[in-house]
Amino acid sequence: MAETPRRTATRRHYLMCRPTHFEVTYAINPWMNPEKPMDADLALAQWERIRDLYLGFGHEVSYIDPVPGLPDMVFSANGATVVDGKVLIAKFRHQERAAEADAHRAWFEARGYTDIRVPRYVNEGEGDFAPAGRRILAGAGFRSDPGAHEELREFFGLPVVGLTLTDPRFYHLDTALFVLDEDLVAYYPAAFSEESQDALRRLYPDAILATREDADAFGLNAVSDGLNVVVTETATHLIDQLRERGFEVHGVDMSELLKAGGAVKCITQEIRRP
Ligand code: ARG
């Protein structure tokens, strides 16, 4: 039997937004149904559990104030992409979320970040952009404008690998792929075009491949610090593989935020310092 690799965590800084005003009042992805009941207290408890896990791992968590009338603002990963202390603000595809970008811009400005770019093209932050070591994986197909990939490359000065999403249920890259460490990812192949599947196979020959059930359970909307992986507990096949590869898995219930089409990664923006 192959030896289990030894994993190490690195300390992270996350930006989260309390789900105070979380609701499903419109439908901009196939998971959202405003008719379906949602338990706001349970949503908050599920969010707090994840925040407490991060604090327990020794990570730093900052908070952006929730804004009334922006029910999806809990998905803080969408507000900006931060690499090397440089901040690329989002520009949302849907009018319903547009004002979230201004709140993120104000948050970073108030904290002394100076290298802040307000983009020309639609991008939804880490929804479609996944920094992985010294490259950035970038999704398109449903939300980000393909022009955003060039803007991303130029602003951060890092190579960008464009990936095309083809299944509307996996409308953001972070619903179909997550970064485990600098050179390891997990993904659901069928969410991507043939060319993008080829590109992923070439870049990550030992990637963890998720099943349809894992992807439907939002198992790929997970967060890794290199050792600990916070993931929806129903993604059982993926969880088995993560354990086999030496990761410590922390399974969570995300039933309420899933009603808006989001899970662990969506509520976690990573602030990457230089
Ligand atoms: N309701 C939100 C939307 O459709 C969910 C965003 C989830 N966030 C994410 N990073 N995938 O925009």
PDB file of C-alpha atoms and ligand atoms in Angstrom:
ATOM      1  CA  MET A   1       0.000   0.000   0.000  1.00  0.00           C
ATOM      2  CA  ALA A   2       1.260   3.492  -0.822  1.00  0.00           C
ATOM      3  CA  GLU A   3       2.316   5.618   2.129  1.00  0.00           C
ATOM      4  CA  THR A   4      -0.068   8.390   3.209  1.00  0.00           C
ATOM      5  CA  PRO A   5       1.561  11.761   2.519  1.00  0.00           C
ATOM      6  CA  ARG A   6       2.235  14.045   5.468  1.00  0.00           C
ATOM      7  CA  ARG A   7       0.260  17.293   5.195  1.00  0.00           C
ATOM      8  CA  THR A   8       0.987  20.623   6.844  1.00  0.00           C
ATOM      9  CA  ALA A   9      -1.307  23.541   7.517  1.00  0.00           C
ATOM     10  CA  THR A  10      -0.332  27.144   6.880  1.00  0.00           C
ATOM     11  CA  ARG A  11      -1.972  29.975   8.789  1.00  0.00           C
ATOM     12  CA  ARG A  12      -4.699  31.720   6.815  1.00  0.00           C
ATOM     13  CA  HIS A  13      -6.620  34.977   6.971  1.00  0.00           C
ATOM     14  CA  TYR A  14     -10.276  34.756   6.006  1.00  0.00           C
ATOM     15  CA  LEU A  15     -12.954  37.380   5.448  1.00  0.00           C
ATOM     16  CA  MET A  16     -16.486  36.339   6.416  1.00  0.00           C
ATOM     17  CA  CYS A  17     -19.907  38.026   6.478  1.00  0.00           C
ATOM     18  CA  ARG A  18     -22.494  37.037   9.081  1.00  0.00           C
ATOM     19  CA  PRO A  19     -25.739  35.793   7.479  1.00  0.00           C
ATOM     20  CA  THR A  20     -27.827  38.402   9.335  1.00  0.00           C
ATOM     21  CA  HIS A  21     -29.763  39.344   6.204  1.00  0.00           C
ATOM     22  CA  PHE A  22     -29.460  35.997   4.448  1.00  0.00           C
ATOM     23  CA  GLU A  23     -32.617  34.980   2.557  1.00  0.00           C
ATOM     24  CA  VAL A  24     -33.546  33.444  -0.757  1.00  0.00           C
ATOM     25  CA  THR A  25     -35.605  36.187  -2.386  1.00  0.00           C
ATOM     26  CA  TYR A  26     -34.574  35.749  -6.043  1.00  0.00           C
ATOM     27  CA  ALA A  27     -33.194  32.937  -8.193  1.00  0.00           C
ATOM     28  CA  ILE A  28     -29.956  33.529 -10.100  1.00  0.00           C
ATOM     29  CA  ASN A  29     -28.744  29.922 -10.100  1.00  0.00           C
ATOM     30  CA  PRO A  30     -30.558  26.572 -10.408  1.00  0.00           C
ATOM     31  CA  TRP A  31     -30.339  25.816  -6.664  1.00  0.00           C
ATOM     32  CA  MET A  32     -32.328  28.869  -5.597  1.00  0.00           C
ATOM     33  CA  ASN A  33     -36.068  28.687  -5.042  1.00  0.00           C
ATOM     34  CA  PRO A  34     -37.613  31.625  -3.165  1.00  0.00           C
ATOM     35  CA  GLU A  35     -40.716  29.517  -2.418  1.00  0.00           C
ATOM     36  CA  LYS A  36     -38.767  26.985  -0.377  1.00  0.00           C
ATOM     37  CA  PRO A  37     -38.632  27.607   3.402  1.00  0.00           C
ATOM     38  CA  MET A  38     -35.261  28.488   4.916  1.00  0.00           C
ATOM     39  CA  ASP A  39     -34.383  28.445   8.624  1.00  0.00           C
ATOM     40  CA  ALA A  40     -32.406  31.626   9.356  1.00  0.00           C
ATOM     41  CA  ASP A  41     -31.349  30.537  12.869  1.00  0.00           C
ATOM     42  CA  LEU A  42     -30.019  27.277  11.517  1.00  0.00           C
ATOM     43  CA  ALA A  43     -28.196  29.133   8.709  1.00  0.00           C
ATOM     44  CA  LEU A  44     -26.478  31.267  11.351  1.00  0.00           C
ATOM     45  CA  ALA A  45     -25.558  28.235  13.474  1.00  0.00           C
ATOM     46  CA  GLN A  46     -24.069  26.487  10.428  1.00  0.00           C
ATOM     47  CA  TRP A  47     -22.070  29.610   9.537  1.00  0.00           C
ATOM     48  CA  GLU A  48     -20.819  29.977  13.138  1.00  0.00           C
ATOM     49  CA  ARG A  49     -19.680  26.368  13.215  1.00  0.00           C
ATOM     50  CA  ILE A  50     -17.420  26.976  10.225  1.00  0.00           C
ATOM     51  CA  ARG A  51     -16.085  30.226  11.692  1.00  0.00           C
ATOM     52  CA  ASP A  52     -15.335  28.370  14.943  1.00  0.00           C
ATOM     53  CA  LEU A  53     -13.492  25.640  13.053  1.00  0.00           C
ATOM     54  CA  TYR A  54     -11.244  28.257  11.406  1.00  0.00           C
ATOM     55  CA  LEU A  55     -10.531  29.915  14.752  1.00  0.00           C
ATOM     56  CA  GLY A  56      -9.799  26.495  16.241  1.00  0.00           C
ATOM     57  CA  PHE A  57      -7.228  25.838  13.481  1.00  0.00           C
ATOM     58  CA  GLY A  58      -5.512  29.087  14.515  1.00  0.00           C
ATOM     59  CA  HIS A  59      -6.543  31.106  11.458  1.00  0.00           C
ATOM     60  CA  GLU A  60      -7.376  34.791  11.516  1.00  0.00           C
ATOM     61  CA  VAL A  61     -10.965  35.695  10.673  1.00  0.00           C
ATOM     62  CA  SER A  62     -12.062  39.222   9.771  1.00  0.00           C
ATOM     63  CA  TYR A  63     -15.644  40.310   9.252  1.00  0.00           C
ATOM     64  CA  ILE A  64     -17.368  42.536   6.751  1.00  0.00           C
ATOM     65  CA  ASP A  65     -20.663  44.020   7.975  1.00  0.00           C
ATOM     66  CA  PRO A  66     -23.743  42.520   6.335  1.00  0.00           C
ATOM     67  CA  VAL A  67     -25.852  45.062   4.443  1.00  0.00           C
ATOM     68  CA  PRO A  68     -29.668  44.933   4.571  1.00  0.00           C
ATOM     69  CA  GLY A  69     -31.137  44.158   1.162  1.00  0.00           C
ATOM     70  CA  LEU A  70     -28.103  42.103   0.073  1.00  0.00           C
ATOM     71  CA  PRO A  71     -29.214  38.570   1.039  1.00  0.00           C
ATOM     72  CA  ASP A  72     -26.295  36.842  -0.772  1.00  0.00           C
ATOM     73  CA  MET A  73     -23.609  38.941   0.916  1.00  0.00           C
ATOM     74  CA  VAL A  74     -22.873  36.025   3.266  1.00  0.00           C
ATOM     75  CA  PHE A  75     -21.015  34.593   0.250  1.00  0.00           C
ATOM     76  CA  SER A  76     -18.017  36.791   0.914  1.00  0.00           C
ATOM     77  CA  ALA A  77     -15.767  34.785  -1.410  1.00  0.00           C
ATOM     78  CA  ASN A  78     -17.474  36.564  -4.281  1.00  0.00           C
ATOM     79  CA  GLY A  79     -16.584  40.111  -3.241  1.00  0.00           C
ATOM     80  CA  ALA A  80     -12.916  40.234  -4.201  1.00  0.00           C
ATOM     81  CA  THR A  81      -9.797  38.232  -5.033  1.00  0.00           C
ATOM     82  CA  VAL A  82      -6.763  39.017  -2.892  1.00  0.00           C
ATOM     83  CA  VAL A  83      -3.276  37.776  -3.772  1.00  0.00           C
ATOM     84  CA  ASP A  84       0.019  39.230  -2.514  1.00  0.00           C
ATOM     85  CA  GLY A  85      -1.989  41.911  -0.689  1.00  0.00           C
ATOM     86  CA  LYS A  86      -3.384  43.183  -4.001  1.00  0.00           C
ATOM     87  CA  VAL A  87      -7.162  43.409  -4.228  1.00  0.00           C
ATOM     88  CA  LEU A  88      -9.197  42.822  -7.370  1.00  0.00           C
ATOM     89  CA  ILE A  89     -12.760  43.859  -6.539  1.00  0.00           C
ATOM     90  CA  ALA A  90     -15.690  41.937  -8.030  1.00  0.00           C
ATOM     91  CA  LYS A  91     -18.170  43.193 -10.600  1.00  0.00           C
ATOM     92  CA  PHE A  92     -21.281  41.051 -10.335  1.00  0.00           C
ATOM     93  CA  ARG A  93     -23.148  39.541 -13.266  1.00  0.00           C
ATOM     94  CA  HIS A  94     -26.561  40.160 -11.638  1.00  0.00           C
ATOM     95  CA  GLN A  95     -27.893  43.529 -10.521  1.00  0.00           C
ATOM     96  CA  GLU A  96     -29.211  41.933  -7.297  1.00  0.00           C
ATOM     97  CA  ARG A  97     -25.639  41.510  -6.025  1.00  0.00           C
ATOM     98  CA  ALA A  98     -23.975  44.568  -7.599  1.00  0.00           C
ATOM     99  CA  ALA A  99     -23.755  46.643  -4.406  1.00  0.00           C
ATOM    100  CA  GLU A 100     -21.763  43.918  -2.613  1.00  0.00           C
ATOM    101  CA  ALA A 101     -18.733  44.961  -4.657  1.00  0.00           C
ATOM    102  CA  ASP A 102     -18.889  48.506  -3.239  1.00  0.00           C
ATOM    103  CA  ALA A 103     -19.020  47.146   0.309  1.00  0.00           C
ATOM    104  CA  HIS A 104     -15.905  45.048  -0.312  1.00  0.00           C
ATOM    105  CA  ARG A 105     -14.096  47.967  -1.873  1.00  0.00           C
ATOM    106  CA  ALA A 106     -14.918  50.158   1.143  1.00  0.00           C
ATOM    107  CA  TRP A 107     -13.770  47.390   3.508  1.00  0.00           C
ATOM    108  CA  PHE A 108     -10.323  47.109   1.919  1.00  0.00           C
ATOM    109  CA  GLU A 109      -9.907  50.881   1.529  1.00  0.00           C
ATOM    110  CA  ALA A 110     -10.754  51.437   5.200  1.00  0.00           C
ATOM    111  CA  ARG A 111      -8.054  48.951   6.189  1.00  0.00           C
ATOM    112  CA  GLY A 112      -5.251  50.628   4.319  1.00  0.00           C
ATOM    113  CA  TYR A 113      -5.005  48.403   1.243  1.00  0.00           C
ATOM    114  CA  THR A 114      -3.675  50.622  -1.519  1.00  0.00           C
ATOM    115  CA  ASP A 115      -3.374  48.298  -4.487  1.00  0.00           C
ATOM    116  CA  ILE A 116      -7.094  47.962  -5.243  1.00  0.00           C
ATOM    117  CA  ARG A 117      -8.458  47.457  -8.748  1.00  0.00           C
ATOM    118  CA  VAL A 118     -12.059  48.132  -9.694  1.00  0.00           C
ATOM    119  CA  PRO A 119     -12.470  45.879 -12.738  1.00  0.00           C
ATOM    120  CA  ARG A 120     -13.691  46.548 -16.208  1.00  0.00           C
ATOM    121  CA  TYR A 121     -15.071  43.037 -16.781  1.00  0.00           C
ATOM    122  CA  VAL A 122     -17.531  40.937 -14.805  1.00  0.00           C
ATOM    123  CA  ASN A 123     -15.804  38.715 -12.224  1.00  0.00           C
ATOM    124  CA  GLU A 124     -17.285  37.273  -9.034  1.00  0.00           C
ATOM    125  CA  GLY A 125     -14.125  37.088  -6.970  1.00  0.00           C
ATOM    126  CA  GLU A 126     -13.135  33.660  -5.782  1.00  0.00           C
ATOM    127  CA  GLY A 127     -16.373  32.241  -7.152  1.00  0.00           C
ATOM    128  CA  ASP A 128     -14.493  31.790 -10.433  1.00  0.00           C
ATOM    129  CA  PHE A 129     -10.888  32.541  -9.436  1.00  0.00           C
ATOM    130  CA  ALA A 130      -8.838  29.988  -7.522  1.00  0.00           C
ATOM    131  CA  PRO A 131      -5.253  31.015  -6.741  1.00  0.00           C
ATOM    132  CA  ALA A 132      -3.140  27.847  -6.600  1.00  0.00           C
ATOM    133  CA  GLY A 133       0.502  28.419  -5.743  1.00  0.00           C
ATOM    134  CA  ARG A 134       1.976  30.766  -8.337  1.00  0.00           C
ATOM    135  CA  ARG A 135      -0.878  30.386 -10.831  1.00  0.00           C
ATOM    136  CA  ILE A 136      -4.553  31.245 -10.838  1.00  0.00           C
ATOM    137  CA  LEU A 137      -7.229  28.889 -12.135  1.00  0.00           C
ATOM    138  CA  ALA A 138     -10.069  30.903 -13.615  1.00  0.00           C
ATOM    139  CA  GLY A 139     -13.535  29.706 -14.555  1.00  0.00           C
ATOM    140  CA  ALA A 140     -15.901  31.140 -17.131  1.00  0.00           C
ATOM    141  CA  GLY A 141     -19.091  30.044 -18.792  1.00  0.00           C
ATOM    142  CA  PHE A 142     -21.828  31.377 -16.533  1.00  0.00           C
ATOM    143  CA  ARG A 143     -20.642  34.343 -14.468  1.00  0.00           C
ATOM    144  CA  SER A 144     -17.173  35.748 -15.233  1.00  0.00           C
ATOM    145  CA  ASP A 145     -16.627  37.490 -18.515  1.00  0.00           C
ATOM    146  CA  PRO A 146     -13.744  35.825 -20.420  1.00  0.00           C
ATOM    147  CA  GLY A 147     -12.182  39.317 -20.612  1.00  0.00           C
ATOM    148  CA  ALA A 148     -11.812  39.128 -16.827  1.00  0.00           C
ATOM    149  CA  HIS A 149      -9.116  36.463 -17.205  1.00  0.00           C
ATOM    150  CA  GLU A 150      -6.751  38.845 -18.999  1.00  0.00           C
ATOM    151  CA  GLU A 151      -7.507  41.537 -16.431  1.00  0.00           C
ATOM    152  CA  LEU A 152      -6.690  39.018 -13.678  1.00  0.00           C
ATOM    153  CA  ARG A 153      -3.378  38.028 -15.312  1.00  0.00           C
ATOM    154  CA  GLU A 154      -2.345  41.606 -15.897  1.00  0.00           C
ATOM    155  CA  PHE A 155      -3.272  42.862 -12.400  1.00  0.00           C
ATOM    156  CA  PHE A 156      -1.598  40.092 -10.401  1.00  0.00           C
ATOM    157  CA  GLY A 157       1.193  39.322 -12.879  1.00  0.00           C
ATOM    158  CA  LEU A 158       0.564  35.584 -12.523  1.00  0.00           C
ATOM    159  CA  PRO A 159      -0.222  32.961 -15.151  1.00  0.00           C
ATOM    160  CA  VAL A 160      -3.943  32.300 -15.497  1.00  0.00           C
ATOM    161  CA  VAL A 161      -5.384  28.967 -16.601  1.00  0.00           C
ATOM    162  CA  GLY A 162      -8.823  29.528 -18.143  1.00  0.00           C
ATOM    163  CA  LEU A 163     -11.354  26.745 -17.525  1.00  0.00           C
ATOM    164  CA  THR A 164     -14.785  26.505 -19.138  1.00  0.00           C
ATOM    165  CA  LEU A 165     -17.769  25.409 -17.078  1.00  0.00           C
ATOM    166  CA  THR A 166     -20.556  23.690 -19.001  1.00  0.00           C
ATOM    167  CA  ASP A 167     -23.203  22.578 -16.464  1.00  0.00           C
ATOM    168  CA  PRO A 168     -25.442  25.393 -15.128  1.00  0.00           C
ATOM    169  CA  ARG A 169     -25.671  23.695 -11.728  1.00  0.00           C
ATOM    170  CA  PHE A 170     -21.923  24.280 -11.373  1.00  0.00           C
ATOM    171  CA  TYR A 171     -22.076  27.933 -12.317  1.00  0.00           C
ATOM    172  CA  HIS A 172     -18.936  29.054 -10.443  1.00  0.00           C
ATOM    173  CA  LEU A 173     -15.548  27.355 -10.576  1.00  0.00           C
ATOM    174  CA  ASP A 174     -15.688  26.924  -6.794  1.00  0.00           C
ATOM    175  CA  THR A 175     -18.713  24.640  -7.096  1.00  0.00           C
ATOM    176  CA  ALA A 176     -16.681  22.181  -9.208  1.00  0.00           C
ATOM    177  CA  LEU A 177     -13.060  22.493  -8.039  1.00  0.00           C
ATOM    178  CA  PHE A 178     -11.063  23.419  -4.968  1.00  0.00           C
ATOM    179  CA  VAL A 179      -7.406  23.846  -4.211  1.00  0.00           C
ATOM    180  CA  LEU A 180      -5.976  21.482  -1.584  1.00  0.00           C
ATOM    181  CA  ASP A 181      -2.448  22.834  -1.661  1.00  0.00           C
ATOM    182  CA  GLU A 182      -0.089  24.518  -4.126  1.00  0.00           C
ATOM    183  CA  ASP A 183      -0.064  21.602  -6.507  1.00  0.00           C
ATOM    184  CA  LEU A 184      -3.090  19.522  -5.685  1.00  0.00           C
ATOM    185  CA  VAL A 185      -6.749  20.098  -6.500  1.00  0.00           C
ATOM    186  CA  ALA A 186     -10.011  18.150  -6.335  1.00  0.00           C
ATOM    187  CA  TYR A 187     -12.622  18.546  -9.062  1.00  0.00           C
ATOM    188  CA  TYR A 188     -15.657  17.110 -10.797  1.00  0.00           C
ATOM    189  CA  PRO A 189     -14.592  16.508 -14.416  1.00  0.00           C
ATOM    190  CA  ALA A 190     -18.064  16.547 -15.998  1.00  0.00           C
ATOM    191  CA  ALA A 191     -18.582  20.167 -14.941  1.00  0.00           C
ATOM    192  CA  PHE A 192     -15.895  21.221 -17.477  1.00  0.00           C
ATOM    193  CA  SER A 193     -15.557  21.284 -21.266  1.00  0.00           C
ATOM    194  CA  GLU A 194     -13.436  18.529 -22.880  1.00  0.00           C
ATOM    195  CA  GLU A 195     -10.536  20.955 -23.424  1.00  0.00           C
ATOM    196  CA  SER A 196     -10.627  22.098 -19.825  1.00  0.00           C
ATOM    197  CA  GLN A 197     -10.716  18.487 -18.616  1.00  0.00           C
ATOM    198  CA  ASP A 198      -7.573  17.856 -20.715  1.00  0.00           C
ATOM    199  CA  ALA A 199      -5.891  20.923 -19.245  1.00  0.00           C
ATOM    200  CA  LEU A 200      -6.725  19.835 -15.687  1.00  0.00           C
ATOM    201  CA  ARG A 201      -5.436  16.300 -16.337  1.00  0.00           C
ATOM    202  CA  ARG A 202      -2.166  17.703 -17.641  1.00  0.00           C
ATOM    203  CA  LEU A 203      -1.662  20.185 -14.792  1.00  0.00           C
ATOM    204  CA  TYR A 204      -2.806  17.902 -11.968  1.00  0.00           C
ATOM    205  CA  PRO A 205      -2.192  14.260 -12.836  1.00  0.00           C
ATOM    206  CA  ASP A 206      -2.794  13.197  -9.216  1.00  0.00           C
ATOM    207  CA  ALA A 207      -5.893  15.299  -8.637  1.00  0.00           C
ATOM    208  CA  ILE A 208      -8.727  13.901  -6.563  1.00  0.00           C
ATOM    209  CA  LEU A 209     -11.710  13.288  -8.833  1.00  0.00           C
ATOM    210  CA  ALA A 210     -15.105  13.803  -7.266  1.00  0.00           C
ATOM    211  CA  THR A 211     -18.231  11.894  -8.206  1.00  0.00           C
ATOM    212  CA  ARG A 212     -21.487  13.427  -9.341  1.00  0.00           C
ATOM    213  CA  GLU A 213     -22.913  12.759  -5.847  1.00  0.00           C
ATOM    214  CA  ASP A 214     -20.002  14.614  -4.228  1.00  0.00           C
ATOM    215  CA  ALA A 215     -20.488  17.550  -6.583  1.00  0.00           C
ATOM    216  CA  ASP A 216     -24.273  17.604  -6.034  1.00  0.00           C
ATOM    217  CA  ALA A 217     -23.603  17.686  -2.284  1.00  0.00           C
ATOM    218  CA  PHE A 218     -21.388  20.780  -2.850  1.00  0.00           C
ATOM    219  CA  GLY A 219     -18.389  18.803  -1.641  1.00  0.00           C
ATOM    220  CA  LEU A 220     -16.105  20.744  -3.958  1.00  0.00           C
ATOM    221  CA  ASN A 221     -17.111  24.030  -2.373  1.00  0.00           C
ATOM    222  CA  ALA A 222     -14.595  23.253   0.351  1.00  0.00           C
ATOM    223  CA  VAL A 223     -11.715  25.016   2.089  1.00  0.00           C
ATOM    224  CA  SER A 224      -8.267  23.560   2.749  1.00  0.00           C
ATOM    225  CA  ASP A 225      -5.379  25.032   4.732  1.00  0.00           C
ATOM    226  CA  GLY A 226      -3.024  22.343   3.494  1.00  0.00           C
ATOM    227  CA  LEU A 227      -4.023  19.912   6.251  1.00  0.00           C
ATOM    228  CA  ASN A 228      -7.569  20.622   7.450  1.00  0.00           C
ATOM    229  CA  VAL A 229     -10.368  20.417   4.925  1.00  0.00           C
ATOM    230  CA  VAL A 230     -13.791  21.809   5.799  1.00  0.00           C
ATOM    231  CA  VAL A 231     -16.313  20.132   3.531  1.00  0.00           C
ATOM    232  CA  THR A 232     -20.035  19.290   3.425  1.00  0.00           C
ATOM    233  CA  GLU A 233     -20.470  16.041   5.326  1.00  0.00           C
ATOM    234  CA  THR A 234     -22.638  14.420   2.650  1.00  0.00           C
ATOM    235  CA  ALA A 235     -19.780  14.329   0.094  1.00  0.00           C
ATOM    236  CA  THR A 236     -18.805  10.890   1.389  1.00  0.00           C
ATOM    237  CA  HIS A 237     -16.805   9.530  -1.549  1.00  0.00           C
ATOM    238  CA  LEU A 238     -14.726  12.727  -1.675  1.00  0.00           C
ATOM    239  CA  ILE A 239     -14.211  12.607   2.104  1.00  0.00           C
ATOM    240  CA  ASP A 240     -12.867   9.037   1.882  1.00  0.00           C
ATOM    241  CA  GLN A 241     -10.381  10.102  -0.774  1.00  0.00           C
ATOM    242  CA  LEU A 242      -9.273  13.164   1.217  1.00  0.00           C
ATOM    243  CA  ARG A 243      -8.567  10.963   4.241  1.00  0.00           C
ATOM    244  CA  GLU A 244      -6.613   8.493   2.110  1.00  0.00           C
ATOM    245  CA  ARG A 245      -4.446  11.384   0.923  1.00  0.00           C
ATOM    246  CA  GLY A 246      -3.622  12.432   4.486  1.00  0.00           C
ATOM    247  CA  PHE A 247      -6.007  15.348   4.990  1.00  0.00           C
ATOM    248  CA  GLU A 248      -7.943  15.942   8.205  1.00  0.00           C
ATOM    249  CA  VAL A 249     -11.557  16.199   7.235  1.00  0.00           C
ATOM    250  CA  HIS A 250     -14.081  18.309   9.127  1.00  0.00           C
ATOM    251  CA  GLY A 251     -17.560  17.512   7.808  1.00  0.00           C
ATOM    252  CA  VAL A 252     -20.226  20.211   8.168  1.00  0.00           C
ATOM    253  CA  ASP A 253     -23.940  20.537   7.525  1.00  0.00           C
ATOM    254  CA  MET A 254     -24.741  23.392   5.146  1.00  0.00           C
ATOM    255  CA  SER A 255     -28.420  22.681   4.512  1.00  0.00           C
ATOM    256  CA  GLU A 256     -29.595  26.300   4.700  1.00  0.00           C
ATOM    257  CA  LEU A 257     -26.910  28.130   2.705  1.00  0.00           C
ATOM    258  CA  LEU A 258     -27.185  25.400   0.076  1.00  0.00           C
ATOM    259  CA  LYS A 259     -30.661  26.766  -0.648  1.00  0.00           C
ATOM    260  CA  ALA A 260     -28.900  29.774  -2.195  1.00  0.00           C
ATOM    261  CA  GLY A 261     -26.409  27.603  -4.077  1.00  0.00           C
ATOM    262  CA  GLY A 262     -23.468  28.103  -1.733  1.00  0.00           C
ATOM    263  CA  ALA A 263     -21.492  26.166   0.855  1.00  0.00           C
ATOM    264  CA  VAL A 264     -18.178  26.345   2.721  1.00  0.00           C
ATOM    265  CA  LYS A 265     -15.918  28.068   0.175  1.00  0.00           C
ATOM    266  CA  CYS A 266     -18.555  30.605  -0.825  1.00  0.00           C
ATOM    267  CA  ILE A 267     -18.664  32.030   2.702  1.00  0.00           C
ATOM    268  CA  THR A 268     -14.869  32.219   2.956  1.00  0.00           C
ATOM    269  CA  GLN A 269     -12.789  34.814   1.150  1.00  0.00           C
ATOM    270  CA  GLU A 270      -9.070  34.288   1.609  1.00  0.00           C
ATOM    271  CA  ILE A 271      -6.888  37.344   2.110  1.00  0.00           C
ATOM    272  CA  ARG A 272      -3.447  36.365   0.816  1.00  0.00           C
ATOM    273  CA  ARG A 273      -0.632  38.565   2.032  1.00  0.00           C
ATOM    274  CA  PRO A 274       2.622  39.144   0.142  1.00  0.00           C
TER     275      PRO A 274
HETATM  276  N1  ARG B   1     -26.756  32.908  -4.584  1.00  0.00           N
HETATM  277  C1  ARG B   1     -25.387  33.201  -4.883  1.00  0.00           C
HETATM  278  C2  ARG B   1     -25.227  33.430  -6.363  1.00  0.00           C
HETATM  279  O1  ARG B   1     -25.840  32.744  -7.128  1.00  0.00           O
HETATM  280  C3  ARG B   1     -24.514  32.100  -4.408  1.00  0.00           C
HETATM  281  C4  ARG B   1     -23.067  32.403  -4.534  1.00  0.00           C
HETATM  282  C5  ARG B   1     -22.231  31.301  -4.068  1.00  0.00           C
HETATM  283  N2  ARG B   1     -20.874  31.663  -4.018  1.00  0.00           N
HETATM  284  C6  ARG B   1     -19.862  31.014  -4.572  1.00  0.00           C
HETATM  285  N3  ARG B   1     -18.659  31.409  -4.301  1.00  0.00           N
HETATM  286  N4  ARG B   1     -20.059  30.048  -5.443  1.00  0.00           N
HETATM  287  O2  ARG B   1     -24.497  34.282  -6.784  1.00  0.00           O
END
